[in-house]
């Protein structure tokens, strides 16, 4: 067994007031292995930019500038995240999705899009 020790004690991470988190299942459930570099970079950006519900609304131009991507790479990355069930997008809003097995909605077994999520939220609000 490898014994871990802190390499730079004066640089230990602390949870800041504004905090984004990445679910460890991104690795343990092998989601990350199915992503190209551009998709992984976009996912990291969306996790960091998202609010407590995983929502962010950065425009394509801003994302491309911040990630040094061209439009084609961004389109491919976004499509890959959506197909993988890791993100939903309804211009201009992105949502980072929970990491359910296979990126599927537990109840229906089908991919969950932002429209479906908002529809469910509206139904719950009217009960």
Short mmCIF file of N, CA, C and O in Angstrom, two decimals:
data_model
loop_
_atom_site.label_atom_id
_atom_site.label_comp_id
_atom_site.label_asym_id
_atom_site.label_seq_id
_atom_site.Cartn_x
_atom_site.Cartn_y
_atom_site.Cartn_z
N UNK A 1 0.84 -1.18 0.00
CA UNK A 1 0.00 0.00 0.00
C UNK A 1 0.88 1.24 0.00
O UNK A 1 1.85 1.32 0.73
N UNK A 2 0.51 2.19 -0.81
CA UNK A 2 1.25 3.44 -0.87
C UNK A 2 0.80 4.34 0.27
O UNK A 2 -0.38 4.54 0.50
N UNK A 3 1.78 4.85 1.00
CA UNK A 3 1.49 5.78 2.09
C UNK A 3 1.60 7.18 1.51
O UNK A 3 2.63 7.55 0.95
N UNK A 4 0.54 7.94 1.66
CA UNK A 4 0.52 9.31 1.14
C UNK A 4 0.93 10.28 2.23
O UNK A 4 0.62 10.06 3.40
N UNK A 5 1.63 11.32 1.82
CA UNK A 5 1.96 12.39 2.74
C UNK A 5 1.86 13.72 2.00
O UNK A 5 2.01 13.78 0.78
N UNK A 6 1.57 14.74 2.71
CA UNK A 6 1.42 16.08 2.12
C UNK A 6 2.79 16.54 1.64
O UNK A 6 3.78 16.48 2.38
N UNK A 7 2.85 16.98 0.42
CA UNK A 7 4.12 17.42 -0.18
C UNK A 7 4.42 18.87 0.19
O UNK A 7 5.54 19.19 0.58
N UNK A 8 3.42 19.73 0.10
CA UNK A 8 3.59 21.14 0.44
C UNK A 8 2.55 21.54 1.49
O UNK A 8 1.45 22.00 1.16
N UNK A 9 2.87 21.37 2.76
CA UNK A 9 1.90 21.67 3.83
C UNK A 9 1.37 23.10 3.80
O UNK A 9 0.22 23.34 4.15
N UNK A 10 2.17 24.04 3.37
CA UNK A 10 1.72 25.44 3.33
C UNK A 10 0.77 25.72 2.18
O UNK A 10 0.25 26.82 2.06
N UNK A 11 0.52 24.72 1.32
CA UNK A 11 -0.38 24.89 0.18
C UNK A 11 -1.58 23.94 0.24
O UNK A 11 -2.19 23.64 -0.77
N UNK A 12 -1.95 23.46 1.44
CA UNK A 12 -3.10 22.59 1.57
C UNK A 12 -4.36 23.30 1.09
O UNK A 12 -4.56 24.47 1.40
N UNK A 13 -5.19 22.58 0.36
CA UNK A 13 -6.44 23.15 -0.12
C UNK A 13 -7.42 23.33 1.03
O UNK A 13 -7.48 22.52 1.95
N UNK A 14 -8.18 24.40 0.95
CA UNK A 14 -9.25 24.66 1.90
C UNK A 14 -10.50 24.94 1.09
O UNK A 14 -10.43 25.48 0.00
N UNK A 15 -11.64 24.57 1.63
CA UNK A 15 -12.89 24.82 0.92
C UNK A 15 -13.19 26.31 0.99
O UNK A 15 -13.42 26.85 2.07
N UNK A 16 -13.18 27.00 -0.16
CA UNK A 16 -13.46 28.44 -0.16
C UNK A 16 -14.95 28.72 -0.06
O UNK A 16 -15.77 27.81 -0.23
N UNK A 17 -15.28 29.95 0.19
CA UNK A 17 -16.69 30.36 0.29
C UNK A 17 -17.44 30.00 -1.00
O UNK A 17 -18.54 29.48 -0.98
N UNK A 18 -16.86 30.29 -2.15
CA UNK A 18 -17.43 29.93 -3.44
C UNK A 18 -16.73 28.65 -3.88
O UNK A 18 -15.54 28.65 -4.17
N UNK A 19 -17.46 27.56 -3.92
CA UNK A 19 -16.83 26.27 -4.12
C UNK A 19 -17.58 25.45 -5.16
O UNK A 19 -18.81 25.36 -5.13
N UNK A 20 -16.86 24.86 -6.10
CA UNK A 20 -17.42 23.90 -7.05
C UNK A 20 -16.80 22.55 -6.75
O UNK A 20 -15.67 22.46 -6.30
N UNK A 21 -17.56 21.50 -6.98
CA UNK A 21 -17.03 20.19 -6.68
C UNK A 21 -17.19 19.29 -7.88
O UNK A 21 -18.07 19.46 -8.70
N UNK A 22 -16.31 18.31 -7.96
CA UNK A 22 -16.37 17.31 -9.02
C UNK A 22 -16.57 15.96 -8.35
O UNK A 22 -15.80 15.56 -7.48
N UNK A 23 -17.60 15.27 -8.75
CA UNK A 23 -17.94 13.96 -8.20
C UNK A 23 -16.84 12.96 -8.56
O UNK A 23 -16.46 12.83 -9.73
N UNK A 24 -16.34 12.24 -7.58
CA UNK A 24 -15.26 11.27 -7.82
C UNK A 24 -15.69 10.15 -8.75
O UNK A 24 -14.87 9.47 -9.35
N UNK A 25 -17.01 9.97 -8.92
CA UNK A 25 -17.49 8.94 -9.84
C UNK A 25 -17.15 9.27 -11.29
O UNK A 25 -17.23 8.40 -12.15
N UNK A 26 -16.75 10.51 -11.56
CA UNK A 26 -16.29 10.85 -12.91
C UNK A 26 -15.13 9.92 -13.29
O UNK A 26 -15.02 9.49 -14.43
N UNK A 27 -14.32 9.57 -12.30
CA UNK A 27 -13.20 8.64 -12.52
C UNK A 27 -13.62 7.21 -12.22
O UNK A 27 -13.45 6.32 -13.05
N UNK A 28 -14.18 6.97 -11.03
CA UNK A 28 -14.46 5.58 -10.61
C UNK A 28 -15.49 4.89 -11.50
O UNK A 28 -15.42 3.68 -11.69
N UNK A 29 -16.44 5.64 -12.06
CA UNK A 29 -17.42 5.04 -12.98
C UNK A 29 -16.97 5.16 -14.44
O UNK A 29 -17.73 4.86 -15.35
N UNK A 30 -15.76 5.64 -14.64
CA UNK A 30 -15.08 5.68 -15.94
C UNK A 30 -15.69 6.65 -16.96
O UNK A 30 -15.48 6.50 -18.15
N UNK A 31 -16.42 7.64 -16.49
CA UNK A 31 -16.98 8.64 -17.40
C UNK A 31 -15.85 9.38 -18.13
O UNK A 31 -15.94 9.63 -19.32
N UNK A 32 -14.82 9.74 -17.39
CA UNK A 32 -13.72 10.54 -17.94
C UNK A 32 -13.00 9.83 -19.08
O UNK A 32 -12.51 10.46 -20.01
N UNK A 33 -12.99 8.50 -19.04
CA UNK A 33 -12.31 7.73 -20.08
C UNK A 33 -13.03 7.80 -21.43
O UNK A 33 -12.45 7.48 -22.46
N UNK A 34 -14.28 8.21 -21.41
CA UNK A 34 -15.06 8.28 -22.64
C UNK A 34 -15.07 9.68 -23.25
O UNK A 34 -15.76 9.91 -24.24
N UNK A 35 -14.31 10.60 -22.65
CA UNK A 35 -14.31 11.98 -23.12
C UNK A 35 -13.02 12.34 -23.83
O UNK A 35 -11.94 11.93 -23.41
N UNK A 36 -13.14 13.15 -24.89
CA UNK A 36 -11.94 13.71 -25.51
C UNK A 36 -11.45 14.85 -24.60
O UNK A 36 -12.14 15.27 -23.68
N UNK A 37 -10.27 15.36 -24.88
CA UNK A 37 -9.70 16.42 -24.05
C UNK A 37 -10.58 17.67 -24.01
O UNK A 37 -10.76 18.29 -22.97
N UNK A 38 -11.12 18.03 -25.16
CA UNK A 38 -11.97 19.22 -25.21
C UNK A 38 -13.21 19.08 -24.34
O UNK A 38 -13.62 20.02 -23.66
N UNK A 39 -13.81 17.89 -24.34
CA UNK A 39 -15.00 17.64 -23.52
C UNK A 39 -14.65 17.67 -22.04
O UNK A 39 -15.41 18.20 -21.23
N UNK A 40 -13.51 17.09 -21.68
CA UNK A 40 -13.08 17.10 -20.29
C UNK A 40 -12.82 18.54 -19.82
O UNK A 40 -13.20 18.93 -18.71
N UNK A 41 -12.20 19.35 -20.69
CA UNK A 41 -11.94 20.75 -20.35
C UNK A 41 -13.26 21.51 -20.19
O UNK A 41 -13.43 22.29 -19.24
N UNK A 42 -14.20 21.29 -21.09
CA UNK A 42 -15.49 21.97 -20.99
C UNK A 42 -16.22 21.54 -19.73
O UNK A 42 -16.80 22.37 -19.03
N UNK A 43 -16.18 20.25 -19.40
CA UNK A 43 -16.84 19.76 -18.19
C UNK A 43 -16.25 20.44 -16.95
O UNK A 43 -16.98 20.92 -16.09
N UNK A 44 -14.93 20.50 -16.87
CA UNK A 44 -14.27 21.16 -15.74
C UNK A 44 -14.70 22.62 -15.65
O UNK A 44 -15.03 23.12 -14.58
N UNK A 45 -14.73 23.30 -16.79
CA UNK A 45 -15.14 24.70 -16.81
C UNK A 45 -16.57 24.84 -16.30
O UNK A 45 -16.87 25.71 -15.48
N UNK A 46 -17.47 23.99 -16.79
CA UNK A 46 -18.88 24.09 -16.39
C UNK A 46 -19.07 23.79 -14.91
O UNK A 46 -19.90 24.42 -14.25
N UNK A 47 -18.31 22.85 -14.39
CA UNK A 47 -18.39 22.55 -12.95
C UNK A 47 -17.95 23.77 -12.15
O UNK A 47 -18.59 24.15 -11.17
N UNK A 48 -16.88 24.40 -12.57
CA UNK A 48 -16.37 25.57 -11.85
C UNK A 48 -17.28 26.79 -12.02
O UNK A 48 -17.42 27.59 -11.10
N UNK A 49 -17.91 26.92 -13.17
CA UNK A 49 -18.75 28.09 -13.45
C UNK A 49 -20.17 27.93 -12.91
O UNK A 49 -20.87 28.92 -12.73
N UNK A 50 -20.58 26.70 -12.63
CA UNK A 50 -21.96 26.45 -12.25
C UNK A 50 -22.31 26.87 -10.84
O UNK A 50 -21.47 26.95 -9.96
N UNK A 51 -23.60 27.14 -10.66
CA UNK A 51 -24.11 27.45 -9.33
C UNK A 51 -24.39 26.16 -8.57
O UNK A 51 -23.99 25.07 -9.00
N UNK A 52 -25.12 26.24 -7.45
CA UNK A 52 -25.38 25.05 -6.63
C UNK A 52 -26.21 24.01 -7.35
O UNK A 52 -26.23 22.84 -6.97
N UNK A 53 -26.89 24.40 -8.44
CA UNK A 53 -27.67 23.46 -9.23
C UNK A 53 -26.94 23.00 -10.49
O UNK A 53 -27.51 22.32 -11.32
N UNK A 54 -25.69 23.43 -10.62
CA UNK A 54 -24.91 23.06 -11.79
C UNK A 54 -25.22 23.90 -13.01
O UNK A 54 -24.82 23.57 -14.12
N UNK A 55 -25.91 25.02 -12.82
CA UNK A 55 -26.32 25.87 -13.94
C UNK A 55 -25.31 26.98 -14.18
O UNK A 55 -24.82 27.61 -13.24
N UNK A 56 -25.02 27.22 -15.45
CA UNK A 56 -24.19 28.37 -15.83
C UNK A 56 -24.67 28.85 -17.19
O UNK A 56 -25.32 28.13 -17.92
N UNK A 57 -24.34 30.08 -17.52
CA UNK A 57 -24.82 30.65 -18.77
C UNK A 57 -23.72 31.39 -19.53
O UNK A 57 -23.98 32.40 -20.18
N UNK A 58 -22.52 30.88 -19.50
CA UNK A 58 -21.45 31.47 -20.31
C UNK A 58 -21.77 31.24 -21.78
O UNK A 58 -22.20 30.16 -22.18
N UNK A 59 -21.54 32.25 -22.59
CA UNK A 59 -21.76 32.15 -24.02
C UNK A 59 -20.60 31.44 -24.71
O UNK A 59 -19.50 31.31 -24.15
N UNK A 60 -20.85 31.01 -25.93
CA UNK A 60 -19.83 30.30 -26.69
C UNK A 60 -18.54 31.11 -26.82
O UNK A 60 -17.45 30.57 -26.63
N UNK A 61 -18.66 32.40 -27.12
CA UNK A 61 -17.47 33.23 -27.31
C UNK A 61 -16.61 33.25 -26.04
O UNK A 61 -15.40 33.07 -26.11
N UNK A 62 -17.24 33.43 -24.89
CA UNK A 62 -16.49 33.46 -23.62
C UNK A 62 -15.83 32.10 -23.34
O UNK A 62 -14.67 32.05 -22.92
N UNK A 63 -16.58 31.03 -23.54
CA UNK A 63 -16.02 29.69 -23.29
C UNK A 63 -14.84 29.44 -24.22
O UNK A 63 -13.79 28.96 -23.79
N UNK A 64 -15.00 29.78 -25.49
CA UNK A 64 -13.90 29.56 -26.45
C UNK A 64 -12.66 30.35 -26.06
O UNK A 64 -11.55 29.84 -26.14
N UNK A 65 -12.84 31.58 -25.61
CA UNK A 65 -11.70 32.40 -25.19
C UNK A 65 -11.03 31.80 -23.96
O UNK A 65 -9.81 31.67 -23.90
N UNK A 66 -11.83 31.43 -22.96
CA UNK A 66 -11.28 30.93 -21.71
C UNK A 66 -10.60 29.58 -21.86
O UNK A 66 -9.65 29.26 -21.14
N UNK A 67 -11.09 28.75 -22.79
CA UNK A 67 -10.53 27.41 -22.97
C UNK A 67 -9.64 27.30 -24.20
O UNK A 67 -9.18 26.20 -24.53
N UNK A 68 -9.39 28.41 -24.88
CA UNK A 68 -8.59 28.41 -26.11
C UNK A 68 -9.11 27.37 -27.10
O UNK A 68 -8.37 26.54 -27.61
N UNK A 69 -10.40 27.42 -27.36
CA UNK A 69 -11.07 26.48 -28.27
C UNK A 69 -11.64 27.24 -29.46
O UNK A 69 -12.02 28.40 -29.32
N UNK A 70 -11.73 26.57 -30.58
CA UNK A 70 -12.47 27.15 -31.70
C UNK A 70 -13.91 26.64 -31.62
O UNK A 70 -14.25 25.78 -30.81
N UNK A 71 -14.77 27.20 -32.47
CA UNK A 71 -16.18 26.86 -32.43
C UNK A 71 -16.47 25.39 -32.70
O UNK A 71 -17.34 24.79 -32.07
N UNK A 72 -15.75 24.81 -33.62
CA UNK A 72 -15.96 23.39 -33.96
C UNK A 72 -15.62 22.49 -32.77
O UNK A 72 -16.34 21.55 -32.47
N UNK A 73 -14.53 22.80 -32.09
CA UNK A 73 -14.12 22.01 -30.92
C UNK A 73 -15.15 22.15 -29.81
O UNK A 73 -15.50 21.16 -29.15
N UNK A 74 -15.65 23.36 -29.58
CA UNK A 74 -16.66 23.57 -28.56
C UNK A 74 -17.94 22.80 -28.90
O UNK A 74 -18.51 22.13 -28.03
N UNK A 75 -18.37 22.87 -30.14
CA UNK A 75 -19.58 22.14 -30.56
C UNK A 75 -19.42 20.65 -30.32
O UNK A 75 -20.33 19.98 -29.81
N UNK A 76 -18.26 20.11 -30.68
CA UNK A 76 -17.99 18.67 -30.50
C UNK A 76 -17.96 18.32 -29.01
O UNK A 76 -18.55 17.32 -28.59
N UNK A 77 -17.31 19.15 -28.21
CA UNK A 77 -17.21 18.90 -26.76
C UNK A 77 -18.59 18.93 -26.12
O UNK A 77 -18.94 18.06 -25.32
N UNK A 78 -19.38 19.94 -26.45
CA UNK A 78 -20.72 20.07 -25.90
C UNK A 78 -21.58 18.86 -26.29
O UNK A 78 -22.25 18.27 -25.44
N UNK A 79 -21.54 18.47 -27.55
CA UNK A 79 -22.31 17.32 -28.01
C UNK A 79 -21.89 16.04 -27.29
O UNK A 79 -22.74 15.22 -26.93
N UNK A 80 -20.59 15.88 -27.08
CA UNK A 80 -20.10 14.68 -26.39
C UNK A 80 -20.58 14.64 -24.94
O UNK A 80 -21.00 13.58 -24.45
N UNK A 81 -20.56 15.78 -24.25
CA UNK A 81 -21.04 15.83 -22.87
C UNK A 81 -22.53 15.52 -22.79
O UNK A 81 -22.98 14.82 -21.87
N UNK A 82 -23.28 16.02 -23.74
CA UNK A 82 -24.72 15.76 -23.76
C UNK A 82 -24.98 14.28 -24.04
O UNK A 82 -25.77 13.64 -23.32
N UNK A 83 -24.32 13.72 -25.03
CA UNK A 83 -24.48 12.29 -25.35
C UNK A 83 -24.09 11.40 -24.19
O UNK A 83 -24.70 10.36 -23.95
N UNK A 84 -23.06 11.82 -23.44
CA UNK A 84 -22.57 11.03 -22.30
C UNK A 84 -23.47 11.19 -21.08
O UNK A 84 -23.26 10.51 -20.07
N UNK A 85 -24.45 12.09 -21.14
CA UNK A 85 -25.33 12.31 -20.01
C UNK A 85 -24.69 13.08 -18.87
O UNK A 85 -25.13 13.01 -17.73
N UNK A 86 -23.65 13.85 -19.19
CA UNK A 86 -22.93 14.61 -18.17
C UNK A 86 -23.39 16.07 -18.11
O UNK A 86 -23.18 16.74 -17.10
N UNK A 87 -23.99 16.56 -19.18
CA UNK A 87 -24.44 17.94 -19.21
C UNK A 87 -25.68 18.04 -20.09
O UNK A 87 -25.90 17.22 -20.97
N UNK A 88 -26.46 19.07 -19.82
CA UNK A 88 -27.59 19.43 -20.66
C UNK A 88 -27.36 20.86 -21.10
O UNK A 88 -26.68 21.63 -20.41
N UNK A 89 -27.91 21.22 -22.24
CA UNK A 89 -27.71 22.57 -22.77
C UNK A 89 -28.96 23.03 -23.49
O UNK A 89 -29.53 22.30 -24.31
N UNK A 90 -29.42 24.17 -23.11
CA UNK A 90 -30.52 24.83 -23.79
C UNK A 90 -30.09 26.28 -23.86
O UNK A 90 -30.18 27.00 -22.86
N UNK A 91 -29.57 26.68 -25.02
CA UNK A 91 -28.94 27.97 -25.18
C UNK A 91 -29.73 29.06 -24.48
O UNK A 91 -30.93 29.15 -24.69
N UNK A 92 -29.13 29.82 -23.62
CA UNK A 92 -27.71 29.93 -23.28
C UNK A 92 -27.32 29.20 -21.99
O UNK A 92 -26.23 29.42 -21.48
N UNK A 93 -28.18 28.32 -21.47
CA UNK A 93 -27.94 27.71 -20.16
C UNK A 93 -27.37 26.30 -20.29
O UNK A 93 -27.88 25.48 -21.04
N UNK A 94 -26.32 26.05 -19.51
CA UNK A 94 -25.76 24.71 -19.36
C UNK A 94 -26.15 24.20 -17.98
O UNK A 94 -26.27 24.97 -17.04
N UNK A 95 -26.31 22.89 -17.87
CA UNK A 95 -26.47 22.27 -16.56
C UNK A 95 -25.57 21.05 -16.49
O UNK A 95 -25.66 20.15 -17.34
N UNK A 96 -24.72 21.01 -15.48
CA UNK A 96 -23.94 19.81 -15.20
C UNK A 96 -24.89 18.85 -14.49
O UNK A 96 -25.55 19.23 -13.53
N UNK A 97 -24.98 17.63 -14.99
CA UNK A 97 -25.94 16.66 -14.47
C UNK A 97 -25.32 15.75 -13.44
O UNK A 97 -24.09 15.56 -13.41
N UNK A 98 -26.16 15.14 -12.61
CA UNK A 98 -25.68 14.18 -11.63
C UNK A 98 -25.11 12.97 -12.37
O UNK A 98 -25.48 12.69 -13.51
N UNK A 99 -24.21 12.28 -11.73
CA UNK A 99 -23.54 11.14 -12.35
C UNK A 99 -24.23 9.84 -11.99
O UNK A 99 -23.71 9.04 -11.22
N UNK A 100 -25.39 9.63 -12.54
CA UNK A 100 -26.09 8.36 -12.34
C UNK A 100 -25.44 7.33 -13.25
O UNK A 100 -24.88 7.68 -14.29
N UNK A 101 -25.51 6.06 -12.89
CA UNK A 101 -24.91 5.03 -13.73
C UNK A 101 -25.39 5.16 -15.18
O UNK A 101 -26.58 5.25 -15.44
N UNK A 102 -24.43 5.23 -16.09
CA UNK A 102 -24.75 5.34 -17.50
C UNK A 102 -25.28 6.70 -17.92
O UNK A 102 -25.70 6.88 -19.03
N UNK A 103 -25.26 7.67 -17.00
CA UNK A 103 -25.75 9.00 -17.33
C UNK A 103 -27.24 9.02 -17.62
O UNK A 103 -27.71 9.81 -18.40
N UNK A 104 -27.99 8.12 -17.01
CA UNK A 104 -29.42 8.00 -17.28
C UNK A 104 -30.24 8.48 -16.10
O UNK A 104 -29.81 8.45 -14.96
N UNK A 105 -31.44 8.90 -16.37
CA UNK A 105 -32.41 9.27 -15.35
C UNK A 105 -32.89 7.99 -14.69
O UNK A 105 -33.30 7.06 -15.37
N UNK A 106 -32.83 7.91 -13.38
CA UNK A 106 -33.21 6.68 -12.66
C UNK A 106 -34.62 6.23 -12.98
O UNK A 106 -34.88 5.06 -13.18
N UNK A 107 -35.56 7.14 -12.98
CA UNK A 107 -36.96 6.75 -13.14
C UNK A 107 -37.27 6.23 -14.53
O UNK A 107 -37.92 5.22 -14.68
N UNK A 108 -36.80 6.90 -15.55
CA UNK A 108 -37.20 6.53 -16.91
C UNK A 108 -36.17 5.70 -17.64
O UNK A 108 -36.48 5.06 -18.62
N UNK A 109 -34.91 5.75 -17.20
CA UNK A 109 -33.86 5.04 -17.91
C UNK A 109 -33.44 5.73 -19.18
O UNK A 109 -32.69 5.17 -19.97
N UNK A 110 -33.92 6.94 -19.41
CA UNK A 110 -33.56 7.65 -20.63
C UNK A 110 -32.71 8.87 -20.30
O UNK A 110 -32.73 9.35 -19.18
N UNK A 111 -31.96 9.38 -21.29
CA UNK A 111 -31.15 10.57 -21.03
C UNK A 111 -32.04 11.71 -20.56
O UNK A 111 -33.16 11.87 -21.03
N UNK A 112 -31.52 12.50 -19.64
CA UNK A 112 -32.28 13.61 -19.11
C UNK A 112 -31.76 14.91 -19.72
O UNK A 112 -30.59 15.21 -19.61
N UNK A 113 -32.64 15.66 -20.35
CA UNK A 113 -32.29 16.95 -20.92
C UNK A 113 -32.78 18.06 -20.01
O UNK A 113 -33.61 17.84 -19.13
N UNK A 114 -32.29 19.25 -20.23
CA UNK A 114 -32.68 20.39 -19.41
C UNK A 114 -34.18 20.64 -19.49
O UNK A 114 -34.83 20.94 -18.50
N UNK A 115 -34.75 20.47 -20.68
CA UNK A 115 -36.19 20.65 -20.83
C UNK A 115 -36.98 19.70 -19.95
O UNK A 115 -37.96 20.09 -19.30
N UNK A 116 -36.54 18.42 -19.88
CA UNK A 116 -37.20 17.43 -19.03
C UNK A 116 -37.09 17.82 -17.56
O UNK A 116 -38.04 17.68 -16.79
N UNK A 117 -35.92 18.29 -17.18
CA UNK A 117 -35.67 18.67 -15.79
C UNK A 117 -36.57 19.85 -15.40
O UNK A 117 -37.21 19.84 -14.36
N UNK A 118 -36.63 20.86 -16.27
CA UNK A 118 -37.46 22.02 -15.98
C UNK A 118 -38.94 21.65 -15.95
O UNK A 118 -39.69 22.15 -15.10
N UNK A 119 -39.36 20.76 -16.84
CA UNK A 119 -40.76 20.31 -16.86
C UNK A 119 -41.10 19.61 -15.55
O UNK A 119 -42.14 19.86 -14.94
N UNK A 120 -40.19 18.73 -15.07
CA UNK A 120 -40.41 18.03 -13.81
C UNK A 120 -40.47 19.03 -12.64
O UNK A 120 -41.28 18.89 -11.74
N UNK A 121 -39.60 20.04 -12.70
CA UNK A 121 -39.58 21.03 -11.62
C UNK A 121 -40.90 21.81 -11.60
O UNK A 121 -41.43 22.11 -10.53
N UNK A 122 -41.43 22.12 -12.76
CA UNK A 122 -42.70 22.84 -12.82
C UNK A 122 -43.85 21.97 -12.32
O UNK A 122 -44.74 22.45 -11.64
N UNK A 123 -43.82 20.67 -12.62
CA UNK A 123 -44.86 19.75 -12.15
C UNK A 123 -44.84 19.66 -10.63
O UNK A 123 -45.88 19.69 -9.98
N UNK A 124 -43.65 19.57 -10.06
CA UNK A 124 -43.50 19.49 -8.60
C UNK A 124 -44.03 20.76 -7.96
O UNK A 124 -44.71 20.73 -6.94
N UNK A 125 -43.78 21.91 -8.57
CA UNK A 125 -44.22 23.19 -8.03
C UNK A 125 -45.72 23.37 -8.06
O UNK A 125 -46.28 24.18 -7.35
N UNK A 126 -46.41 22.60 -8.91
CA UNK A 126 -47.87 22.73 -9.03
C UNK A 126 -48.64 21.64 -8.30
O UNK A 126 -49.84 21.57 -8.40
N UNK A 127 -47.97 20.76 -7.59
CA UNK A 127 -48.63 19.68 -6.85
C UNK A 127 -49.26 20.16 -5.56
O UNK A 127 -49.00 21.13 -5.00
#
